[in-house]
């Protein structure tokens, strides 16, 4: 025991001596001699120290801008830190759904990659003097240090660090709060804290589980979306930009907006709601789309009435007698002003979504919605631009069962058969079905809601029948009127023909009489002349 105490005594004395020598060395030796000494000292240490150290600073290069590498390493190490580190700290990271836990300063954790063990440690250096600074990298400096045996240098530098960056980015993407963006007018793009897009948190609850539509079509869309999200290498191999277009069309109230929300929730993408009427020209449109992030859905709703994109539709409208021209003078004036303000062309839009500019950024989905697909220019919706055309039509029985499960928490009922029959005979939008199924008071039970839907379907069936009869009657009346007009026209043509014949006959008769009178007169004159002779 005495020997152990003596050993510790000698060790303490030696450490004290070394600290004194180091202090004197730092205080009295010239700075250039200190640098030279440390340089050679590290060279000597490297022969005996078999490890490589890589440092990742929090702030590098541009001031006031945090290193992406540091942020991704922090995200990558957060789960491992929670599991093994003894000292943790919680940070509220921008756009994150919850505080992020990470290891505290001077803490170390281990990681393993392809059988190779590495060590991560967090460090910080405090400023020598207390002062107010405009830049964070002038004050406290934070950094992560990666330590690995030098025989694994190649594996770590060529594979492991890239693995950490990719995994960290994926973790950041999953943790972030998704947002719904809308484009600002171009006059708001400049100045202090101005931007091309404004945003709010995207918290729409729609998912494919709550989406009421044909089950087979729903599964097909989900598989297509998941396949796209995992297709980075595939798109690179076939030489196409990593994007996909969806055209959602159908009557109002068939769930086009809910479909977009379900797509965003499935893939964990942000949503950019692009309002074309606020874009003045093609250049602005291009800059807006370049400012969108990857893992996003770019939506242009009601594209058929957002803006006139072609001259072909205008010519067609003139030819058809301005069928789609709004009767309300106020609406007409607003549309005319929008046409004058916006100079976005079809070629400009196509170049942004499918031309050279479409390759600037990846993992984007472009969605067009319309109530009248026949109004869209074929060049806009051809395959390759709008790759998948999805018709969202009237409510079917599969969609009704989803509503019954979500709204009433039932899988079957005695009225289901009658409802299935009525849905097969009647066109009712999913929005109307949902409204009728939704309980209106605490006293509305399952039976009440289903009977209300049955009554609404029967009323819609009668209304559709009456409308069909009225249309048939109007069609018959139009056909009868058309026949009358045709008969009148034929009578007029016949009357005109008779008048022409009468006129021609009268002229011929007059000519014959005149000819006869002339011949008789000549004969009389000749006779008189002969008598005289």
Coordinates of C-alpha atoms in Angstrom, one line a residue:
X1 CA 0.0 0.0 0.0
X2 CA 2.9 2.3 0.9
X3 CA 4.5 1.6 -2.5
X4 CA 1.3 2.6 -4.3
X5 CA 1.2 5.8 -2.3
X6 CA 4.8 6.5 -3.1
X7 CA 4.2 5.8 -6.8
X8 CA 1.3 8.3 -6.9
X9 CA 3.4 10.8 -5.1
X10 CA 6.2 10.6 -7.7
X11 CA 3.7 10.7 -10.5
X12 CA 2.1 13.9 -9.1
X13 CA 5.5 15.5 -8.6
X14 CA 6.5 14.6 -12.2
X15 CA 3.3 16.1 -13.6
X16 CA 3.7 19.2 -11.6
X17 CA 7.3 19.6 -13.0
X18 CA 6.1 19.1 -16.5
X19 CA 3.3 21.7 -16.2
X20 CA 5.8 24.2 -14.8
X21 CA 8.3 23.6 -17.6
X22 CA 5.4 23.9 -20.2
X23 CA 4.3 27.2 -18.6
X24 CA 7.8 28.6 -18.6
X25 CA 8.2 27.5 -22.2
X26 CA 5.0 29.2 -23.4
X27 CA 5.9 32.4 -21.4
X28 CA 9.5 33.0 -22.1
X29 CA 10.4 31.3 -25.4
X30 CA 9.9 33.3 -28.6
X31 CA 6.8 32.5 -30.6
X32 CA 8.7 31.2 -33.7
X33 CA 10.7 28.8 -31.5
X34 CA 7.4 27.5 -29.9
X35 CA 6.0 26.9 -33.4
X36 CA 9.1 25.0 -34.5
X37 CA 9.2 22.9 -31.4
X38 CA 5.5 21.9 -31.7
X39 CA 6.1 21.1 -35.4
X40 CA 8.9 18.7 -34.7
X41 CA 7.1 17.4 -31.6
X42 CA 4.0 16.4 -33.7
X43 CA 6.3 14.7 -36.2
X44 CA 7.7 12.6 -33.5
X45 CA 4.3 11.8 -32.1
X46 CA 3.0 10.7 -35.5
X47 CA 5.5 7.9 -35.6
X48 CA 4.1 6.4 -32.4
X49 CA 0.4 7.5 -32.9
X50 CA -1.3 5.2 -35.4
X51 CA -4.5 7.2 -35.8
X52 CA -5.8 9.8 -38.3
X53 CA -7.9 12.7 -37.1
X54 CA -10.4 14.7 -39.3
X55 CA -11.9 17.9 -38.0
X56 CA -15.3 19.3 -39.2
X57 CA -15.8 23.0 -38.0
X58 CA -19.2 24.4 -37.4
X59 CA -18.5 27.6 -39.4
X60 CA -16.2 27.5 -42.4
X61 CA -15.9 29.8 -45.5
X62 CA -18.8 32.3 -45.5
X63 CA -19.4 34.0 -42.2
X64 CA -22.8 33.7 -40.5
X65 CA -23.4 30.5 -42.5
X66 CA -23.3 27.1 -40.8
X67 CA -21.4 24.3 -42.5
X68 CA -23.7 21.8 -44.1
X69 CA -21.3 19.0 -43.2
X70 CA -21.4 19.9 -39.5
X71 CA -25.2 20.0 -39.5
X72 CA -25.4 16.6 -41.2
X73 CA -22.9 15.0 -38.9
X74 CA -24.8 16.4 -35.9
X75 CA -28.0 14.8 -37.3
X76 CA -26.3 11.5 -38.1
X77 CA -24.8 11.3 -34.5
X78 CA -27.9 12.3 -32.7
X79 CA -29.5 8.8 -32.4
X80 CA -26.1 7.2 -31.5
X81 CA -25.5 10.0 -29.0
X82 CA -28.9 9.3 -27.3
X83 CA -28.0 5.6 -27.0
X84 CA -24.5 5.8 -25.7
X85 CA -23.3 9.3 -24.7
X86 CA -23.4 10.1 -20.9
X87 CA -23.8 13.9 -21.4
X88 CA -26.3 15.2 -23.9
X89 CA -27.5 18.7 -24.9
X90 CA -30.8 19.6 -26.6
X91 CA -30.9 22.1 -29.4
X92 CA -34.0 23.6 -31.1
X93 CA -33.0 23.4 -34.8
X94 CA -34.8 25.6 -37.4
X95 CA -37.6 23.8 -39.2
X96 CA -37.3 20.7 -36.9
X97 CA -40.4 19.1 -35.4
X98 CA -38.8 18.5 -32.0
X99 CA -35.5 19.4 -30.1
X100 CA -32.5 17.6 -31.4
X101 CA -30.3 15.7 -28.9
X102 CA -26.6 15.6 -29.4
X103 CA -23.5 14.8 -27.4
X104 CA -22.1 17.6 -25.2
X105 CA -18.6 19.1 -25.6
X106 CA -15.7 16.8 -24.8
X107 CA -17.9 13.7 -25.1
X108 CA -17.0 10.8 -27.3
X109 CA -19.0 8.0 -29.0
X110 CA -18.1 5.1 -31.2
X111 CA -19.4 4.1 -34.6
X112 CA -18.8 1.1 -36.9
X113 CA -18.7 1.0 -40.7
X114 CA -18.0 -2.2 -42.7
X115 CA -16.4 -3.7 -39.7
X116 CA -14.2 -0.7 -39.0
X117 CA -14.5 1.1 -35.7
X118 CA -14.3 4.9 -35.6
X119 CA -14.6 7.5 -32.8
X120 CA -16.5 10.8 -32.9
X121 CA -15.9 13.5 -30.4
X122 CA -17.4 17.0 -29.9
X123 CA -15.2 19.9 -29.0
X124 CA -15.4 23.7 -28.5
X125 CA -12.8 26.4 -28.0
X126 CA -13.7 29.5 -26.0
X127 CA -12.5 33.0 -26.8
X128 CA -9.5 34.2 -25.0
X129 CA -11.1 37.5 -24.1
X130 CA -14.7 38.4 -23.5
X131 CA -15.9 40.7 -26.3
X132 CA -19.0 41.4 -28.4
X133 CA -18.6 40.1 -32.0
X134 CA -20.8 40.3 -35.0
X135 CA -19.7 36.9 -36.3
X136 CA -20.1 33.5 -34.4
X137 CA -16.9 32.1 -35.8
X138 CA -15.0 34.9 -34.0
X139 CA -16.2 33.7 -30.6
X140 CA -16.8 30.2 -29.5
X141 CA -15.8 27.6 -32.0
X142 CA -17.4 24.2 -32.2
X143 CA -16.2 21.2 -34.2
X144 CA -16.5 17.4 -34.5
X145 CA -13.4 15.3 -34.7
X146 CA -13.4 11.9 -36.4
X147 CA -10.6 9.5 -35.3
X148 CA -9.8 6.2 -37.1
X149 CA -6.8 4.0 -37.5
X150 CA -4.5 5.1 -40.3
X151 CA -4.8 1.7 -42.1
X152 CA -8.5 2.5 -42.8
X153 CA -7.8 6.0 -44.2
X154 CA -8.9 5.1 -47.7
X155 CA -12.2 3.5 -46.7
X156 CA -13.1 6.4 -44.4
X157 CA -12.2 9.2 -46.8
X158 CA -13.8 7.6 -49.8
X159 CA -16.9 5.9 -48.5
X160 CA -17.6 6.5 -44.8
X161 CA -17.8 10.3 -44.8
X162 CA -20.1 10.2 -47.9
X163 CA -22.2 7.7 -46.1
X164 CA -22.5 10.0 -43.0
X165 CA -23.4 13.0 -45.2
X166 CA -26.2 11.1 -47.0
X167 CA -27.6 9.6 -43.8
X168 CA -27.5 12.9 -42.1
X169 CA -29.3 14.6 -44.9
X170 CA -32.0 11.9 -44.8
X171 CA -32.5 12.3 -41.1
X172 CA -32.7 16.1 -41.5
X173 CA -35.4 15.7 -44.2
X174 CA -37.5 13.4 -42.0
X175 CA -37.2 15.7 -39.0
X176 CA -38.0 18.9 -40.7
X177 CA -41.5 20.5 -40.6
X178 CA -43.0 20.3 -44.0
X179 CA -44.3 23.6 -45.5
X180 CA -46.8 24.9 -48.0
X181 CA -45.3 27.6 -50.2
X182 CA -47.0 30.2 -52.3
X183 CA -45.2 32.5 -54.8
X184 CA -44.9 36.2 -54.1
X185 CA -45.3 39.0 -56.7
X186 CA -41.9 39.9 -58.2
X187 CA -41.9 43.3 -56.6
X188 CA -41.6 41.6 -53.2
X189 CA -38.5 39.6 -54.3
X190 CA -35.9 42.1 -53.1
X191 CA -35.0 44.0 -50.0
X192 CA -34.6 43.0 -46.4
X193 CA -36.0 39.6 -45.6
X194 CA -37.8 39.4 -48.9
X195 CA -38.1 36.1 -50.8
X196 CA -39.8 34.6 -53.9
X197 CA -41.9 32.2 -51.8
X198 CA -43.8 32.7 -48.6
X199 CA -44.7 29.7 -46.5
X200 CA -46.8 28.3 -43.7
X201 CA -46.6 24.9 -41.9
X202 CA -48.1 22.1 -44.0
X203 CA -50.4 20.2 -41.6
X204 CA -53.1 18.8 -43.9
X205 CA -54.4 15.5 -42.4
X206 CA -55.2 13.7 -45.7
X207 CA -53.5 10.4 -46.3
X208 CA -54.1 7.6 -48.7
X209 CA -55.9 5.7 -45.9
X210 CA -58.4 8.5 -45.6
X211 CA -58.7 9.1 -49.3
X212 CA -62.0 7.8 -50.7
X213 CA -61.5 6.4 -54.2
X214 CA -61.3 3.1 -56.0
X215 CA -59.0 0.8 -54.0
X216 CA -57.2 -0.6 -57.1
X217 CA -56.4 2.9 -58.4
X218 CA -55.3 4.1 -55.0
X219 CA -52.8 1.3 -54.7
X220 CA -51.5 1.9 -58.2
X221 CA -50.9 5.6 -57.4
X222 CA -49.1 4.8 -54.1
X223 CA -46.8 2.3 -55.8
X224 CA -46.0 4.7 -58.6
X225 CA -45.1 7.4 -56.1
X226 CA -42.9 5.2 -53.9
X227 CA -41.1 3.8 -57.1
X228 CA -40.4 7.4 -58.1
X229 CA -39.0 8.5 -54.8
X230 CA -36.5 5.6 -54.9
X231 CA -35.6 6.1 -58.5
X232 CA -32.6 8.4 -58.4
X233 CA -30.2 5.9 -59.9
X234 CA -32.8 4.7 -62.4
X235 CA -33.4 8.1 -63.8
X236 CA -29.7 8.8 -64.0
X237 CA -29.2 5.6 -65.9
X238 CA -31.9 6.3 -68.5
X239 CA -30.8 9.9 -68.9
X240 CA -33.9 11.7 -67.7
X241 CA -34.4 14.5 -65.1
X242 CA -35.6 13.1 -61.8
X243 CA -39.1 14.4 -62.0
X244 CA -42.6 13.1 -62.7
X245 CA -45.8 14.8 -63.8
X246 CA -49.3 14.1 -62.7
X247 CA -52.5 15.4 -64.3
X248 CA -55.5 15.2 -61.9
X249 CA -58.8 15.9 -63.7
X250 CA -62.5 15.4 -63.0
X251 CA -65.6 17.3 -61.8
X252 CA -65.4 19.8 -58.8
X253 CA -65.5 18.0 -55.5
X254 CA -63.9 14.8 -56.5
X255 CA -60.8 15.1 -54.2
X256 CA -58.1 16.6 -56.4
X257 CA -56.7 18.8 -53.6
X258 CA -56.9 16.0 -51.0
X259 CA -55.0 13.7 -53.4
X260 CA -52.1 16.3 -53.5
X261 CA -52.1 16.4 -49.7
X262 CA -52.0 12.6 -49.5
X263 CA -49.1 12.5 -52.0
X264 CA -47.1 15.0 -49.9
X265 CA -47.8 13.1 -46.6
X266 CA -46.9 9.8 -48.2
X267 CA -43.5 11.0 -49.5
X268 CA -42.9 13.6 -46.8
X269 CA -42.5 16.4 -49.5
X270 CA -43.0 20.1 -49.3
X271 CA -45.8 21.6 -51.5
X272 CA -45.3 24.7 -53.7
X273 CA -48.6 26.2 -54.9
X274 CA -47.7 28.1 -58.0
X275 CA -50.2 30.9 -59.0
X276 CA -49.5 31.6 -62.6
X277 CA -51.5 34.8 -62.7
X278 CA -49.0 36.4 -60.4
X279 CA -46.1 35.6 -62.7
X280 CA -45.5 38.4 -65.3
X281 CA -43.2 36.6 -67.7
X282 CA -41.3 33.5 -68.5
X283 CA -38.1 34.7 -66.9
X284 CA -39.9 35.1 -63.5
X285 CA -41.4 31.7 -63.9
X286 CA -38.0 30.1 -64.4
X287 CA -36.5 31.9 -61.4
X288 CA -39.4 30.8 -59.2
X289 CA -39.0 27.1 -60.2
X290 CA -35.2 27.3 -59.7
X291 CA -35.9 28.5 -56.2
X292 CA -37.8 25.4 -55.2
X293 CA -36.2 22.7 -53.2
X294 CA -35.8 19.0 -53.9
X295 CA -38.4 16.6 -52.4
X296 CA -41.2 18.9 -53.3
X297 CA -44.5 18.9 -55.2
X298 CA -45.1 21.8 -57.5
X299 CA -48.8 22.4 -58.0
X300 CA -50.7 24.5 -60.6
X301 CA -54.4 24.1 -59.7
X302 CA -57.1 24.8 -62.3
X303 CA -54.5 25.3 -65.0
X304 CA -57.2 25.6 -67.7
X305 CA -58.4 28.9 -66.2
X306 CA -55.2 30.1 -64.5
X307 CA -54.0 31.8 -67.7
X308 CA -54.3 31.7 -71.4
X309 CA -51.3 29.7 -72.5
X310 CA -51.9 29.3 -76.2
X311 CA -53.3 31.2 -79.1
X312 CA -55.0 28.0 -80.3
X313 CA -57.6 28.0 -77.5
X314 CA -58.3 31.7 -78.2
X315 CA -58.9 31.0 -81.9
X316 CA -61.1 28.0 -81.0
X317 CA -63.1 30.2 -78.6
X318 CA -63.7 32.8 -81.3
X319 CA -64.7 30.1 -83.8
X320 CA -67.2 28.6 -81.3
X321 CA -68.8 31.9 -80.7
X322 CA -67.0 32.7 -77.4
X323 CA -68.7 29.9 -75.6
X324 CA -66.5 30.2 -72.5
X325 CA -66.7 34.0 -72.3
X326 CA -67.9 35.1 -68.8
X327 CA -71.2 36.9 -68.9
X328 CA -70.3 38.9 -65.7
X329 CA -68.7 42.2 -66.8
X330 CA -66.6 42.3 -63.6
X331 CA -65.2 38.8 -64.1
X332 CA -64.6 39.6 -67.8
X333 CA -62.6 42.7 -66.9
X334 CA -60.5 40.9 -64.3
X335 CA -59.6 38.1 -66.8
X336 CA -58.7 40.7 -69.4
X337 CA -56.4 42.5 -66.9
X338 CA -54.7 39.2 -66.0
X339 CA -54.1 38.5 -69.6
X340 CA -52.5 41.9 -70.1
X341 CA -50.3 41.6 -66.9
X342 CA -49.0 38.1 -67.5
X343 CA -46.9 37.2 -70.5
X344 CA -46.2 33.6 -69.6
X345 CA -46.4 31.5 -72.7
X346 CA -46.9 27.8 -73.4
X347 CA -43.4 27.4 -74.6
X348 CA -42.0 29.1 -71.5
X349 CA -44.0 26.8 -69.2
X350 CA -43.0 23.7 -71.2
X351 CA -39.3 24.7 -71.1
X352 CA -39.5 25.0 -67.3
X353 CA -41.2 21.7 -66.6
X354 CA -39.8 19.6 -69.4
X355 CA -36.9 21.5 -71.1
X356 CA -33.3 22.1 -70.2
X357 CA -34.2 24.0 -67.0
X358 CA -36.2 21.0 -65.7
X359 CA -32.9 19.2 -64.9
X360 CA -31.8 22.0 -62.5
X361 CA -32.7 20.1 -59.3
X362 CA -34.1 16.7 -58.7
X363 CA -36.8 14.7 -56.9
X364 CA -39.7 17.0 -57.9
X365 CA -43.3 16.1 -58.8
X366 CA -45.3 18.5 -60.9
X367 CA -49.1 18.3 -60.6
X368 CA -51.7 20.0 -62.8
X369 CA -55.4 20.0 -61.8
X370 CA -58.3 20.8 -64.1
X371 CA -62.1 20.3 -64.2
X372 CA -62.1 20.3 -68.0
X373 CA -59.2 18.3 -69.4
X374 CA -60.5 18.8 -73.0
X375 CA -59.6 22.5 -72.8
X376 CA -55.9 21.9 -72.3
X377 CA -53.4 22.0 -75.1
X378 CA -52.3 18.4 -76.1
X379 CA -48.6 19.6 -76.0
X380 CA -49.0 20.5 -72.3
X381 CA -50.4 17.1 -71.1
X382 CA -48.6 14.6 -73.3
X383 CA -46.8 11.7 -71.7
X384 CA -43.3 12.7 -70.8
X385 CA -44.6 15.9 -69.3
X386 CA -47.7 14.8 -67.5
X387 CA -46.6 11.1 -67.2
X388 CA -49.7 9.9 -65.3
X389 CA -53.2 11.0 -66.0
X390 CA -55.6 10.3 -63.1
X391 CA -59.3 10.8 -63.5
X392 CA -61.0 11.5 -60.2
X393 CA -64.7 10.9 -60.9
X394 CA -67.9 10.5 -59.0
X395 CA -68.1 8.5 -55.8
X396 CA -68.0 4.7 -56.2
X397 CA -68.9 2.0 -53.7
X398 CA -65.3 1.5 -52.7
X399 CA -65.0 5.2 -51.9
X400 CA -68.2 5.1 -49.9
X401 CA -66.9 2.3 -47.7
X402 CA -63.8 4.4 -46.9
X403 CA -66.1 7.2 -45.9
X404 CA -68.3 4.9 -43.8
X405 CA -65.2 3.6 -42.0
X406 CA -63.7 7.1 -41.4
X407 CA -66.9 9.0 -40.6
X408 CA -69.1 6.3 -38.9
X409 CA -66.5 3.6 -37.9
X410 CA -68.5 0.8 -39.6
X411 CA -67.6 -1.8 -42.1
X412 CA -71.0 -3.1 -43.1
X413 CA -74.7 -2.3 -42.6
X414 CA -78.1 -3.4 -44.0
X415 CA -78.3 -0.2 -46.1
X416 CA -75.0 -0.8 -47.9
X417 CA -76.7 -2.9 -50.7
X418 CA -79.2 -0.1 -51.4
X419 CA -76.5 2.5 -51.4
X420 CA -74.3 0.5 -53.7
X421 CA -77.2 0.2 -56.2
X422 CA -77.9 3.9 -56.0
X423 CA -74.3 4.9 -56.4
X424 CA -74.2 2.8 -59.6
X425 CA -77.2 4.7 -61.0
X426 CA -76.4 8.2 -59.7
X427 CA -73.5 10.6 -60.1
X428 CA -72.6 12.1 -56.7
X429 CA -69.2 13.6 -55.9
X430 CA -67.2 12.3 -52.9
X431 CA -67.6 15.7 -51.3
X432 CA -71.4 15.4 -51.3
X433 CA -71.3 11.8 -50.0
X434 CA -69.0 12.9 -47.2
X435 CA -71.3 15.8 -46.3
X436 CA -74.3 13.5 -46.0
X437 CA -72.5 10.9 -43.9
X438 CA -71.1 13.5 -41.4
X439 CA -73.2 13.6 -38.2
X440 CA -74.8 17.0 -37.8
X441 CA -75.5 16.6 -34.0
X442 CA -74.9 14.3 -31.1
X443 CA -78.2 12.7 -31.8
X444 CA -77.3 11.5 -35.3
X445 CA -76.5 7.8 -35.2
X446 CA -75.3 5.5 -38.0
X447 CA -78.8 4.8 -39.2
X448 CA -79.7 8.5 -39.4
X449 CA -76.6 9.3 -41.5
X450 CA -77.0 6.4 -43.9
X451 CA -80.7 7.1 -44.4
X452 CA -79.8 10.8 -45.1
X453 CA -77.4 9.6 -47.8
X454 CA -80.0 7.3 -49.3
X455 CA -82.5 10.1 -49.5
X456 CA -79.9 12.4 -51.1
X457 CA -79.0 9.7 -53.6
X458 CA -82.7 9.2 -54.5
X459 CA -83.2 12.9 -54.8
X460 CA -80.1 13.2 -57.0
X461 CA -81.4 10.2 -59.1
X462 CA -84.8 11.9 -59.6
X463 CA -83.2 15.2 -60.4
X464 CA -80.9 13.5 -62.9
X465 CA -83.9 11.7 -64.5
X466 CA -85.8 15.0 -64.7
X467 CA -82.8 16.7 -66.1
X468 CA -82.4 14.0 -68.7
X469 CA -86.1 14.3 -69.6
X470 CA -85.8 18.1 -69.9
X471 CA -82.7 17.7 -72.1
X472 CA -84.5 15.1 -74.3
X473 CA -87.5 17.4 -74.5
X474 CA -85.4 20.4 -75.4
X475 CA -83.5 18.3 -77.9
X476 CA -86.8 17.2 -79.5
X477 CA -88.0 20.8 -79.6
X478 CA -84.8 22.0 -81.1
X479 CA -85.0 19.2 -83.7
X480 CA -88.6 20.1 -84.4
X481 CA -87.7 23.7 -84.7
X482 CA -84.9 22.8 -87.0
X483 CA -87.3 20.7 -89.1
X484 CA -89.7 23.7 -89.3
X485 CA -86.9 26.0 -90.3
X486 CA -85.9 23.5 -92.9
X487 CA -89.4 23.2 -94.3
X488 CA -89.8 27.0 -94.4
X489 CA -86.5 27.3 -96.1
X490 CA -87.6 24.6 -98.7
X491 CA -90.9 26.4 -99.2
X492 CA -89.1 29.7 -99.8
X493 CA -86.7 28.0 -102.2
X494 CA -89.6 26.4 -104.1
X495 CA -91.5 29.7 -104.1
X496 CA -88.5 31.5 -105.5
X497 CA -88.1 28.8 -108.1
X498 CA -91.7 29.1 -109.2
X499 CA -91.4 32.9 -109.4
X500 CA -88.4 32.5 -111.5
X501 CA -90.1 30.1 -113.8
X502 CA -93.1 32.5 -114.1
X503 CA -90.9 35.3 -114.8
X504 CA -89.0 33.4 -117.4
X505 CA -92.2 32.2 -119.0
X506 CA -93.6 35.8 -119.0
X507 CA -90.5 37.1 -120.7
X508 CA -90.6 34.3 -123.3
X509 CA -94.3 35.0 -124.0
X510 CA -93.7 38.7 -124.4
X511 CA -90.8 37.9 -126.8
X512 CA -93.0 35.6 -128.8
X513 CA -95.8 38.1 -129.1
X514 CA -93.4 40.8 -130.0
X515 CA -91.9 38.6 -132.6
X516 CA -95.3 37.7 -134.0
X517 CA -96.4 41.3 -134.0
X518 CA -93.2 42.3 -135.9
X519 CA -93.7 39.6 -138.5
X520 CA -97.3 40.6 -139.1
X521 CA -96.3 44.3 -139.3
X522 CA -93.7 43.5 -141.9
X523 CA -96.1 41.4 -143.9
X524 CA -98.7 44.2 -143.9
X525 CA -96.2 46.8 -144.9
X526 CA -95.0 44.5 -147.8
X527 CA -98.5 44.0 -149.0
X528 CA -99.3 47.7 -148.9
X529 CA -96.1 48.4 -150.9
X530 CA -97.1 45.8 -153.5
X531 CA -100.5 47.3 -154.1
X532 CA -99.1 50.7 -154.5
X533 CA -96.8 49.5 -157.2

